[in-house]
GROMACS .gro file of C-alpha atoms in nm:
model
  446
    1MET     CA    1  -6.775   0.661  -0.513
    2ILE     CA    2  -6.517   0.922  -0.437
    3THR     CA    3  -6.417   0.731  -0.126
    4GLY     CA    4  -6.384   0.409  -0.319
    5ALA     CA    5  -6.177   0.571  -0.586
    6SER     CA    6  -5.951   0.721  -0.328
    7THR     CA    7  -5.919   0.389  -0.155
    8GLY     CA    8  -5.834   0.219  -0.481
    9ALA     CA    9  -5.578   0.479  -0.567
   10SER     CA   10  -5.426   0.451  -0.224
   11THR     CA   11  -5.411   0.074  -0.253
   12GLY     CA   12  -5.243   0.100  -0.590
   13THR     CA   13  -4.989   0.345  -0.454
   14ASP     CA   14  -4.910   0.119  -0.160
   15ALA     CA   15  -4.870  -0.174  -0.394
   16ASP     CA   16  -4.633   0.022  -0.611
   17ALA     CA   17  -4.436   0.129  -0.305
   18GLY     CA   18  -4.422  -0.229  -0.187
   19ALA     CA   19  -4.307  -0.341  -0.529
   20GLY     CA   20  -4.041  -0.072  -0.519
   21LYS     CA   21  -3.916  -0.193  -0.182
   22ARG     CA   22  -3.877  -0.556  -0.276
   23PRO     CA   23  -3.569  -0.510  -0.500
   24GLY     CA   24  -3.401  -0.296  -0.238
   25THR     CA   25  -3.474  -0.552   0.030
   26GLY     CA   26  -3.338  -0.828  -0.192
   27ALA     CA   27  -3.028  -0.625  -0.268
   28GLY     CA   28  -2.976  -0.561   0.102
   29ARG     CA   29  -3.009  -0.930   0.178
   30GLY     CA   30  -2.771  -1.013  -0.105
   31ALA     CA   31  -2.514  -0.769   0.032
   32ALA     CA   32  -2.553  -0.918   0.378
   33VAL     CA   33  -2.503  -1.267   0.238
   34ARG     CA   34  -2.193  -1.155   0.050
   35ARG     CA   35  -2.050  -0.993   0.364
   36ALA     CA   36  -2.116  -1.308   0.566
   37ALA     CA   37  -1.958  -1.525   0.297
   38GLY     CA   38  -1.657  -1.295   0.283
   39ALA     CA   39  -1.617  -1.308   0.661
   40LEU     CA   40  -1.625  -1.690   0.653
   41PHE     CA   41  -1.446  -1.776   0.328
   42GLY     CA   42  -1.271  -1.454   0.209
   43ARG     CA   43  -0.899  -1.398   0.180
   44ARG     CA   44  -0.878  -1.248   0.529
   45ALA     CA   45  -1.058  -1.548   0.679
   46ARG     CA   46  -0.825  -1.789   0.497
   47LEU     CA   47  -0.514  -1.606   0.618
   48ARG     CA   48  -0.644  -1.610   0.974
   49TRP     CA   49  -0.710  -1.984   0.945
   50VAL     CA   50  -0.348  -2.034   0.838
   51HIS     CA   51  -0.242  -1.824   1.137
   52LEU     CA   52  -0.450  -2.039   1.370
   53VAL     CA   53  -0.317  -2.364   1.220
   54LEU     CA   54   0.033  -2.227   1.275
   55GLY     CA   55  -0.061  -2.173   1.639
   56GLY     CA   56  -0.181  -2.533   1.659
   57ALA     CA   57   0.152  -2.652   1.520
   58LEU     CA   58   0.334  -2.445   1.782
   59LEU     CA   59   0.119  -2.603   2.052
   60MET     CA   60   0.212  -2.961   1.961
   61PRO     CA   61   0.558  -2.981   2.126
   62TYR     CA   62   0.420  -2.851   2.457
   63TRP     CA   63   0.116  -3.077   2.439
   64MET     CA   64   0.316  -3.389   2.353
   65LEU     CA   65   0.563  -3.325   2.636
   66SER     CA   66   0.277  -3.270   2.880
   67ALA     CA   67   0.098  -3.584   2.761
   68VAL     CA   68   0.413  -3.792   2.808
   69VAL     CA   69   0.471  -3.654   3.158
   70LEU     CA   70   0.109  -3.701   3.268
   71GLY     CA   71   0.084  -4.043   3.101
   72SER     CA   72   0.390  -4.166   3.291
   73LEU     CA   73   0.228  -4.064   3.619
   74ASP     CA   74  -0.095  -4.255   3.553
   75GLN     CA   75  -0.069  -4.543   3.310
   76ARG     CA   76  -0.429  -4.665   3.343
   77ASN     CA   77  -0.619  -4.678   3.013
   78GLY     CA   78  -0.980  -4.613   2.923
   79PRO     CA   79  -1.157  -4.371   2.689
   80LEU     CA   80  -1.263  -4.133   2.963
   81ARG     CA   81  -0.921  -4.128   3.124
   82GLN     CA   82  -0.757  -4.071   2.787
   83LEU     CA   83  -0.988  -3.778   2.720
   84LEU     CA   84  -0.913  -3.629   3.060
   85LEU     CA   85  -0.543  -3.684   2.996
   86HIS     CA   86  -0.563  -3.484   2.673
   87PHE     CA   87  -0.737  -3.191   2.838
   88ALA     CA   88  -0.496  -3.200   3.132
   89ALA     CA   89  -0.202  -3.202   2.887
   90LEU     CA   90  -0.354  -2.898   2.716
   91GLY     CA   91  -0.384  -2.717   3.048
   92LEU     CA   92  -0.024  -2.799   3.139
   93SER     CA   93   0.112  -2.697   2.799
   94LEU     CA   94  -0.020  -2.339   2.818
   95PRO     CA   95   0.203  -2.228   3.111
   96MET     CA   96   0.499  -2.387   2.937
   97ALA     CA   97   0.420  -2.187   2.623
   98ALA     CA   98   0.387  -1.867   2.829
   99VAL     CA   99   0.733  -1.918   2.979
  100THR     CA  100   0.899  -1.964   2.640
  101ALA     CA  101   0.722  -1.651   2.508
  102LEU     CA  102   0.910  -1.439   2.764
  103VAL     CA  103   1.214  -1.457   2.536
  104PRO     CA  104   1.249  -1.105   2.384
  105ILE     CA  105   1.263  -1.227   2.023
  106ALA     CA  106   0.923  -1.394   2.062
  107ARG     CA  107   0.742  -1.062   2.016
  108ALA     CA  108   0.927  -0.994   1.692
  109LEU     CA  109   0.828  -1.333   1.548
  110GLU     CA  110   0.469  -1.320   1.668
  111GLY     CA  111   0.431  -0.959   1.559
  112ALA     CA  112   0.553  -1.035   1.207
  113ALA     CA  113   0.321  -1.336   1.182
  114ALA     CA  114   0.025  -1.134   1.313
  115ARG     CA  115   0.084  -0.854   1.065
  116ALA     CA  116   0.111  -1.090   0.769
  117LEU     CA  117  -0.159  -1.345   0.854
  118CYS     CA  118  -0.385  -1.215   1.129
  119THR     CA  119  -0.458  -0.891   0.934
  120PRO     CA  120  -0.545  -0.668   1.231
  121ALA     CA  121  -0.738  -0.347   1.172
  122ARG     CA  122  -0.438  -0.137   1.283
  123PRO     CA  123  -0.130  -0.327   1.159
  124ASP     CA  124   0.102  -0.031   1.222
  125GLU     CA  125   0.038  -0.066   1.595
  126VAL     CA  126   0.168  -0.424   1.599
  127VAL     CA  127   0.534  -0.414   1.700
  128THR     CA  128   0.776  -0.633   1.508
  129GLY     CA  129   1.075  -0.568   1.733
  130PRO     CA  130   1.193  -0.764   2.037
  131ALA     CA  131   1.038  -0.700   2.378
  132ARG     CA  132   1.271  -0.483   2.585
  133SER     CA  133   1.069  -0.461   2.906
  134TRP     CA  134   0.893  -0.707   3.131
  135ALA     CA  135   0.559  -0.541   3.058
  136ALA     CA  136   0.607  -0.612   2.687
  137ARG     CA  137   0.717  -0.968   2.762
  138ARG     CA  138   0.408  -1.036   2.974
  139ARG     CA  139   0.185  -0.907   2.696
  140THR     CA  140   0.365  -1.125   2.444
  141ALA     CA  141   0.323  -1.427   2.670
  142ALA     CA  142  -0.053  -1.362   2.697
  143TRP     CA  143  -0.079  -1.328   2.319
  144TYR     CA  144   0.122  -1.645   2.261
  145VAL     CA  145  -0.099  -1.844   2.497
  146LEU     CA  146  -0.412  -1.726   2.313
  147HIS     CA  147  -0.250  -1.800   1.978
  148VAL     CA  148  -0.157  -2.158   2.059
  149LEU     CA  149  -0.484  -2.223   2.248
  150PHE     CA  150  -0.711  -2.097   1.972
  151GLY     CA  151  -0.484  -2.256   1.713
  152GLY     CA  152  -0.504  -2.591   1.891
  153VAL     CA  153  -0.884  -2.575   1.896
  154VAL     CA  154  -0.914  -2.485   1.527
  155SER     CA  155  -0.643  -2.732   1.421
  156GLY     CA  156  -0.809  -3.014   1.612
  157MET     CA  157  -1.150  -2.934   1.467
  158THR     CA  158  -1.004  -2.908   1.117
  159LEU     CA  159  -0.807  -3.233   1.133
  160ALA     CA  160  -1.073  -3.442   1.306
  161GLY     CA  161  -1.399  -3.274   1.211
  162THR     CA  162  -1.346  -3.225   0.838
  163PRO     CA  163  -1.293  -3.595   0.748
  164PHE     CA  164  -1.590  -3.694   0.967
  165ALA     CA  165  -1.808  -3.433   0.794
  166MET     CA  166  -1.703  -3.567   0.455
  167VAL     CA  167  -1.805  -3.917   0.560
  168LEU     CA  168  -2.144  -3.788   0.670
  169LEU     CA  169  -2.192  -3.595   0.347
  170PHE     CA  170  -2.088  -3.856   0.090
  171SER     CA  171  -2.136  -4.188   0.268
  172PRO     CA  172  -2.441  -4.156   0.493
  173THR     CA  173  -2.535  -4.521   0.457
  174GLY     CA  174  -2.192  -4.628   0.572
  175LEU     CA  175  -2.279  -4.539   0.930
  176GLU     CA  176  -2.535  -4.812   0.993
  177GLU     CA  177  -2.598  -4.727   1.356
  178LEU     CA  178  -2.663  -4.361   1.273
  179VAL     CA  179  -2.899  -4.457   0.987
  180ARG     CA  180  -3.089  -4.698   1.210
  181PHE     CA  181  -3.111  -4.435   1.484
  182TRP     CA  182  -3.289  -4.185   1.257
  183GLU     CA  183  -3.509  -4.448   1.084
  184ASP     CA  184  -3.640  -4.565   1.420
  185ARG     CA  185  -3.758  -4.208   1.485
  186GLY     CA  186  -3.940  -4.168   1.152
  187PHE     CA  187  -3.671  -3.979   0.954
  188PRO     CA  188  -3.524  -4.092   0.623
  189GLY     CA  189  -3.200  -4.266   0.702
  190TRP     CA  190  -3.002  -4.078   0.438
  191LEU     CA  191  -3.115  -3.726   0.534
  192PRO     CA  192  -2.966  -3.655   0.882
  193GLY     CA  193  -2.614  -3.759   0.780
  194PRO     CA  194  -2.558  -3.483   0.518
  195LEU     CA  195  -2.731  -3.227   0.737
  196THR     CA  196  -2.507  -3.318   1.029
  197GLY     CA  197  -2.200  -3.300   0.803
  198LEU     CA  198  -2.296  -2.956   0.677
  199ALA     CA  199  -2.360  -2.838   1.031
  200LEU     CA  200  -2.022  -2.971   1.140
  201LEU     CA  201  -1.845  -2.790   0.853
  202ALA     CA  202  -2.032  -2.471   0.935
  203LEU     CA  203  -1.923  -2.504   1.298
  204ILE     CA  204  -1.558  -2.546   1.196
  205VAL     CA  205  -1.565  -2.249   0.960
  206SER     CA  206  -1.749  -2.019   1.199
  207THR     CA  207  -1.521  -2.115   1.488
  208SER     CA  208  -1.212  -2.039   1.280
  209ALA     CA  209  -1.356  -1.705   1.165
  210GLY     CA  210  -1.463  -1.606   1.516
  211LEU     CA  211  -1.138  -1.697   1.690
  212GLY     CA  212  -0.937  -1.535   1.408
  213ALA     CA  213  -1.137  -1.213   1.446
  214LEU     CA  214  -1.075  -1.214   1.823
  215LEU     CA  215  -0.701  -1.250   1.771
  216ALA     CA  216  -0.705  -0.972   1.512
  217ARG     CA  217  -0.880  -0.742   1.760
  218TRP     CA  218  -0.641  -0.824   2.045
  219ALA     CA  219  -0.321  -0.808   1.837
  220PRO     CA  220  -0.273  -0.427   1.867
  221VAL     CA  221  -0.341  -0.450   2.241
  222LEU     CA  222  -0.109  -0.738   2.330
  223LEU     CA  223   0.154  -0.695   2.058
  224GLY     CA  224   0.140  -0.317   2.043
  225PRO     CA  225   0.377  -0.079   2.220
  226THR     CA  226   0.355  -0.044   2.597
  227PRO     CA  227   0.289   0.301   2.753
  228ASP     CA  228   0.661   0.342   2.822
  229GLU     CA  229   0.743   0.254   2.462
  230ARG     CA  230   0.486   0.506   2.338
  231VAL     CA  231   0.643   0.777   2.553
  232ALA     CA  232   0.991   0.684   2.431
  233ALA     CA  233   0.874   0.691   2.069
  234ALA     CA  234   0.716   1.033   2.121
  235GLU     CA  235   1.040   1.162   2.273
  236ARG     CA  236   1.239   1.026   1.978
  237ARG     CA  237   1.002   1.196   1.733
  238ALA     CA  238   1.031   1.523   1.926
  239THR     CA  239   1.411   1.497   1.923
  240VAL     CA  240   1.419   1.431   1.549
  241LEU     CA  241   1.180   1.721   1.486
  242ALA     CA  242   1.394   1.953   1.699
  243GLN     CA  243   1.705   1.847   1.507
  244ARG     CA  244   1.531   1.906   1.176
  245ASN     CA  245   1.416   2.251   1.288
  246ARG     CA  246   1.766   2.333   1.407
  247LEU     CA  247   1.917   2.228   1.076
  248ALA     CA  248   1.650   2.422   0.883
  249ARG     CA  249   1.726   2.739   1.082
  250GLU     CA  250   2.099   2.703   1.026
  251LEU     CA  251   2.058   2.648   0.652
  252HIS     CA  252   1.813   2.935   0.621
  253ASP     CA  253   2.030   3.182   0.809
  254SER     CA  254   2.372   3.089   0.671
  255VAL     CA  255   2.312   2.977   0.315
  256GLY     CA  256   2.008   3.201   0.269
  257HIS     CA  257   2.207   3.507   0.374
  258ALA     CA  258   2.493   3.419   0.140
  259LEU     CA  259   2.263   3.363  -0.156
  260SER     CA  260   2.081   3.690  -0.096
  261ALA     CA  261   2.413   3.879  -0.083
  262VAL     CA  262   2.542   3.701  -0.392
  263GLY     CA  263   2.224   3.779  -0.583
  264ILE     CA  264   2.242   4.151  -0.504
  265GLN     CA  265   2.615   4.170  -0.577
  266ALA     CA  266   2.572   3.989  -0.909
  267SER     CA  267   2.287   4.220  -1.006
  268ALA     CA  268   2.497   4.527  -0.927
  269ALA     CA  269   2.794   4.389  -1.122
  270ALA     CA  270   2.573   4.320  -1.425
  271ARG     CA  271   2.441   4.676  -1.428
  272VAL     CA  272   2.785   4.844  -1.428
  273LEU     CA  273   2.983   4.580  -1.612
  274ARG     CA  274   3.039   4.808  -1.917
  275THR     CA  275   3.041   5.148  -1.749
  276ASP     CA  276   3.242   5.070  -1.435
  277PRO     CA  277   3.456   4.757  -1.480
  278ASP     CA  278   3.648   4.823  -1.158
  279PHE     CA  279   3.330   4.816  -0.949
  280ALA     CA  280   3.213   4.504  -1.134
  281ALA     CA  281   3.543   4.331  -1.060
  282GLU     CA  282   3.514   4.428  -0.693
  283ALA     CA  283   3.159   4.290  -0.686
  284LEU     CA  284   3.275   3.963  -0.842
  285ALA     CA  285   3.554   3.938  -0.584
  286ALA     CA  286   3.292   3.992  -0.312
  287ILE     CA  287   3.078   3.717  -0.466
  288GLU     CA  288   3.377   3.482  -0.454
  289GLU     CA  289   3.445   3.565  -0.089
  290THR     CA  290   3.079   3.527   0.004
  291ALA     CA  291   3.054   3.194  -0.177
  292ARG     CA  292   3.362   3.060   0.002
  293GLY     CA  293   3.225   3.167   0.335
  294ALA     CA  294   2.891   3.004   0.250
  295VAL     CA  295   3.063   2.677   0.164
  296ALA     CA  296   3.250   2.683   0.496
  297GLU     CA  297   2.929   2.753   0.687
  298LEU     CA  298   2.742   2.487   0.492
  299ASP     CA  299   3.007   2.233   0.590
  300ALA     CA  300   2.966   2.339   0.954
  301VAL     CA  301   2.587   2.310   0.930
  302LEU     CA  302   2.602   1.966   0.769
  303GLY     CA  303   2.836   1.867   1.050
  304LEU     CA  304   2.537   1.899   1.280
  305LEU     CA  305   2.394   1.590   1.114
  306ARG     CA  306   2.697   1.392   1.226
  307GLU     CA  307   2.693   1.510   1.586
  308GLU     CA  308   2.666   1.222   1.830
  309ASP     CA  309   2.773   1.404   2.143
  310SER     CA  310   2.704   1.776   2.166
  311ALA     CA  311   2.982   1.810   2.423
  312GLU     CA  312   3.236   1.692   2.167
  313ALA     CA  313   3.089   1.884   1.873
  314GLY     CA  314   3.312   2.147   1.724
  315PRO     CA  315   3.220   2.503   1.631
  316ALA     CA  316   2.903   2.521   1.422
  317GLY     CA  317   2.943   2.872   1.277
  318PRO     CA  318   3.062   3.226   1.342
  319THR     CA  319   3.004   3.415   1.668
  320LEU     CA  320   2.945   3.779   1.758
  321ALA     CA  321   3.321   3.828   1.726
  322GLY     CA  322   3.273   3.799   1.349
  323LEU     CA  323   3.020   4.081   1.319
  324ASP     CA  324   3.280   4.312   1.166
  325ASP     CA  325   3.335   4.070   0.879
  326LEU     CA  326   2.959   4.042   0.829
  327LEU     CA  327   2.917   4.421   0.817
  328ARG     CA  328   3.208   4.456   0.573
  329GLN     CA  329   3.055   4.193   0.348
  330LEU     CA  330   2.717   4.365   0.350
  331ALA     CA  331   2.878   4.701   0.275
  332ARG     CA  332   2.986   4.561  -0.061
  333THR     CA  333   2.620   4.508  -0.148
  334GLY     CA  334   2.543   4.874  -0.083
  335LEU     CA  335   2.388   4.824   0.261
  336THR     CA  336   2.522   5.087   0.502
  337VAL     CA  337   2.500   4.986   0.867
  338ASP     CA  338   2.564   5.225   1.153
  339ALA     CA  339   2.674   4.968   1.412
  340GLU     CA  340   2.710   5.023   1.783
  341LEU     CA  341   2.878   4.712   1.921
  342SER     CA  342   2.958   4.699   2.292
  343PRO     CA  343   3.302   4.572   2.394
  344GLY     CA  344   3.333   4.222   2.536
  345LEU     CA  345   3.106   4.046   2.288
  346ASP     CA  346   3.387   3.803   2.210
  347ARG     CA  347   3.384   3.683   2.572
  348LEU     CA  348   3.027   3.551   2.563
  349PRO     CA  349   2.972   3.173   2.569
  350ALA     CA  350   3.033   3.025   2.225
  351ALA     CA  351   2.694   2.857   2.179
  352PHE     CA  352   2.508   3.166   2.299
  353SER     CA  353   2.722   3.393   2.082
  354ARG     CA  354   2.656   3.179   1.772
  355GLU     CA  355   2.279   3.202   1.820
  356ALA     CA  356   2.301   3.579   1.870
  357TYR     CA  357   2.514   3.610   1.555
  358ARG     CA  358   2.254   3.420   1.353
  359ILE     CA  359   1.985   3.656   1.481
  360VAL     CA  360   2.184   3.961   1.373
  361GLN     CA  361   2.269   3.798   1.040
  362GLU     CA  362   1.906   3.716   0.964
  363GLY     CA  363   1.792   4.063   1.066
  364LEU     CA  364   2.043   4.231   0.832
  365THR     CA  365   1.957   3.988   0.553
  366ASN     CA  366   1.592   4.082   0.589
  367VAL     CA  367   1.688   4.449   0.556
  368LEU     CA  368   1.882   4.372   0.240
  369ARG     CA  369   1.607   4.153   0.101
  370HIS     CA  370   1.306   4.373   0.176
  371ALA     CA  371   1.443   4.730   0.195
  372GLY     CA  372   1.734   4.705  -0.044
  373PRO     CA  373   2.063   4.894   0.008
  374ALA     CA  374   1.907   5.129   0.264
  375PRO     CA  375   2.086   5.270   0.568
  376ALA     CA  376   2.033   5.068   0.883
  377ARG     CA  377   2.123   5.110   1.248
  378LEU     CA  378   2.239   4.819   1.463
  379ARG     CA  379   2.295   4.813   1.837
  380VAL     CA  380   2.426   4.505   2.020
  381GLY     CA  381   2.520   4.513   2.386
  382PRO     CA  382   2.430   4.417   2.743
  383VAL     CA  383   2.155   4.611   2.917
  384GLY     CA  384   2.031   4.528   3.266
  385GLY     CA  385   2.169   4.176   3.282
  386ARG     CA  386   2.066   4.073   2.934
  387LEU     CA  387   2.197   4.107   2.581
  388GLU     CA  388   1.987   4.334   2.362
  389ILE     CA  389   1.990   4.346   1.984
  390GLU     CA  390   1.810   4.633   1.812
  391LEU     CA  391   1.802   4.684   1.435
  392THR     CA  392   1.616   4.964   1.259
  393ASN     CA  393   1.592   5.063   0.895
  394PRO     CA  394   1.371   5.286   0.679
  395VAL     CA  395   1.070   5.113   0.528
  396GLY     CA  396   1.150   5.082   0.159
  397PRO     CA  397   0.914   5.029  -0.133
  398ALA     CA  398   0.723   4.704  -0.132
  399ARG     CA  399   0.911   4.421  -0.301
  400PRO     CA  400   0.764   4.093  -0.430
  401SER     CA  401   0.801   3.820  -0.171
  402ARG     CA  402   0.956   3.486  -0.246
  403PRO     CA  403   0.727   3.180  -0.273
  404GLY     CA  404   0.745   2.999   0.059
  405GLY     CA  405   0.924   3.292   0.227
  406GLY     CA  406   0.853   3.442   0.567
  407ARG     CA  407   1.063   3.203   0.775
  408GLY     CA  408   1.324   3.458   0.882
  409LEU     CA  409   1.132   3.628   1.163
  410ARG     CA  410   0.995   3.293   1.273
  411GLY     CA  411   1.350   3.156   1.299
  412ILE     CA  412   1.458   3.462   1.499
  413GLY     CA  413   1.171   3.404   1.739
  414GLU     CA  414   1.257   3.035   1.775
  415ARG     CA  415   1.622   3.113   1.850
  416ALA     CA  416   1.526   3.376   2.108
  417ALA     CA  417   1.276   3.141   2.273
  418ALA     CA  418   1.537   2.863   2.286
  419LEU     CA  419   1.760   3.099   2.487
  420ARG     CA  420   1.466   3.202   2.711
  421GLY     CA  421   1.450   3.543   2.554
  422GLY     CA  422   1.204   3.721   2.330
  423CYS     CA  423   1.171   3.942   2.027
  424GLU     CA  424   0.952   4.208   1.872
  425ALA     CA  425   0.935   4.311   1.506
  426GLY     CA  426   0.721   4.560   1.322
  427PRO     CA  427   0.692   4.916   1.198
  428ALA     CA  428   0.755   5.201   1.439
  429ASP     CA  429   0.482   5.444   1.544
  430ASP     CA  430   0.558   5.687   1.262
  431GLY     CA  431   0.528   5.408   1.003
  432THR     CA  432   0.851   5.504   0.828
  433THR     CA  433   1.092   5.279   1.019
  434TRP     CA  434   1.103   4.905   1.072
  435ARG     CA  435   1.234   4.788   1.409
  436LEU     CA  436   1.356   4.450   1.524
  437ALA     CA  437   1.428   4.411   1.896
  438VAL     CA  438   1.563   4.094   2.056
  439TRP     CA  439   1.660   4.041   2.419
  440LEU     CA  440   1.847   3.739   2.550
  441PRO     CA  441   1.946   3.648   2.908
  442ALA     CA  442   2.310   3.722   2.982
  443GLY     CA  443   2.519   3.408   2.966
  444GLY     CA  444   2.276   3.231   2.739
  445GLU     CA  445   2.126   2.994   2.998
  446ARG     CA  446   1.868   2.771   2.838
   0.00000   0.00000   0.00000
């Protein structure tokens, strides 16, 4: 009895599980049917059919010219010869289409059509510009041949097969020979006609969907960039990125320095405006001078955006010869710098000297920003065949950092690396002094 009860319970459980599976199975089949219907009749399938019909229309001039040429060579008639003539004309028209697709603009036209109608999985990889190399032209020719060939097949099936299928569907008794053929074999005369029509329509639709999917898969391969074009695009992106980084460094070092100095000078002027008007007036005059210098440097930095030939580009900022002006400007903010500048700095190459100046400027700005008006020591001069920059200052009380700050030392490192030099920054061993050391090869060879 116990065994029977267990068996019954088990059977009931299995039945419930089976009943629970049926809806899921039905839902899965329904989803599969919807996916299949979407692949055959969805918007993507319709666009691809239009793309294929367009290919069939493009094939017609080549096919008609080939048929005329081949027909003039052999004027004998007959159904079989006419059929062979059509296939031969198709074979002759494909090389003609390939030759015309070697025109550079062909890739632009085919690429635009493929993006809009063929709906490839990776549309961004389909190039819509003209082919500028023979490798790209050969790929375009291969794509064009496939487009017109598949388009000719689908167009022919659509134009000839669809009306015939409609006749079979809605007028089965109108084809007396077909009706008699099936009746002689024991089938109802009206049944095979509609079935054949439906099968013919299904063949047309599935052929269009399949060939359209093949073209969509091959579009990024045949209409995409060649390896040389990918390398050239990567080089262009690297060049643009380098230019953006260069501009960002220049703006950070020039305008950022000026704004930091202006902020400190304005703060000092506000504190003593009532008690020491003369000092406040001097601070305001310093703000005016700093702002004018910042505007001049900003104009020079923005000029980098208009450079087309670096050999013809004018000066892009101050050089080491202007360190005295920089130190005098910082002195007005309360920053005392004990500078040791070697003679001959004004004879260094201009581009190298500008980069070195920016390094010194950013280092001193960091002192002003993080340590305040503290005494600093600066040494700039050649040592052992290279230019060395050393800046030290006492570690001041911690100050709140700016949101998004921290780019100054990174910019110094990038400038030093661009000149094949290096840099070190950090607290000294005693922990009371901050040290920035930069070394650059003499002459500034990159």
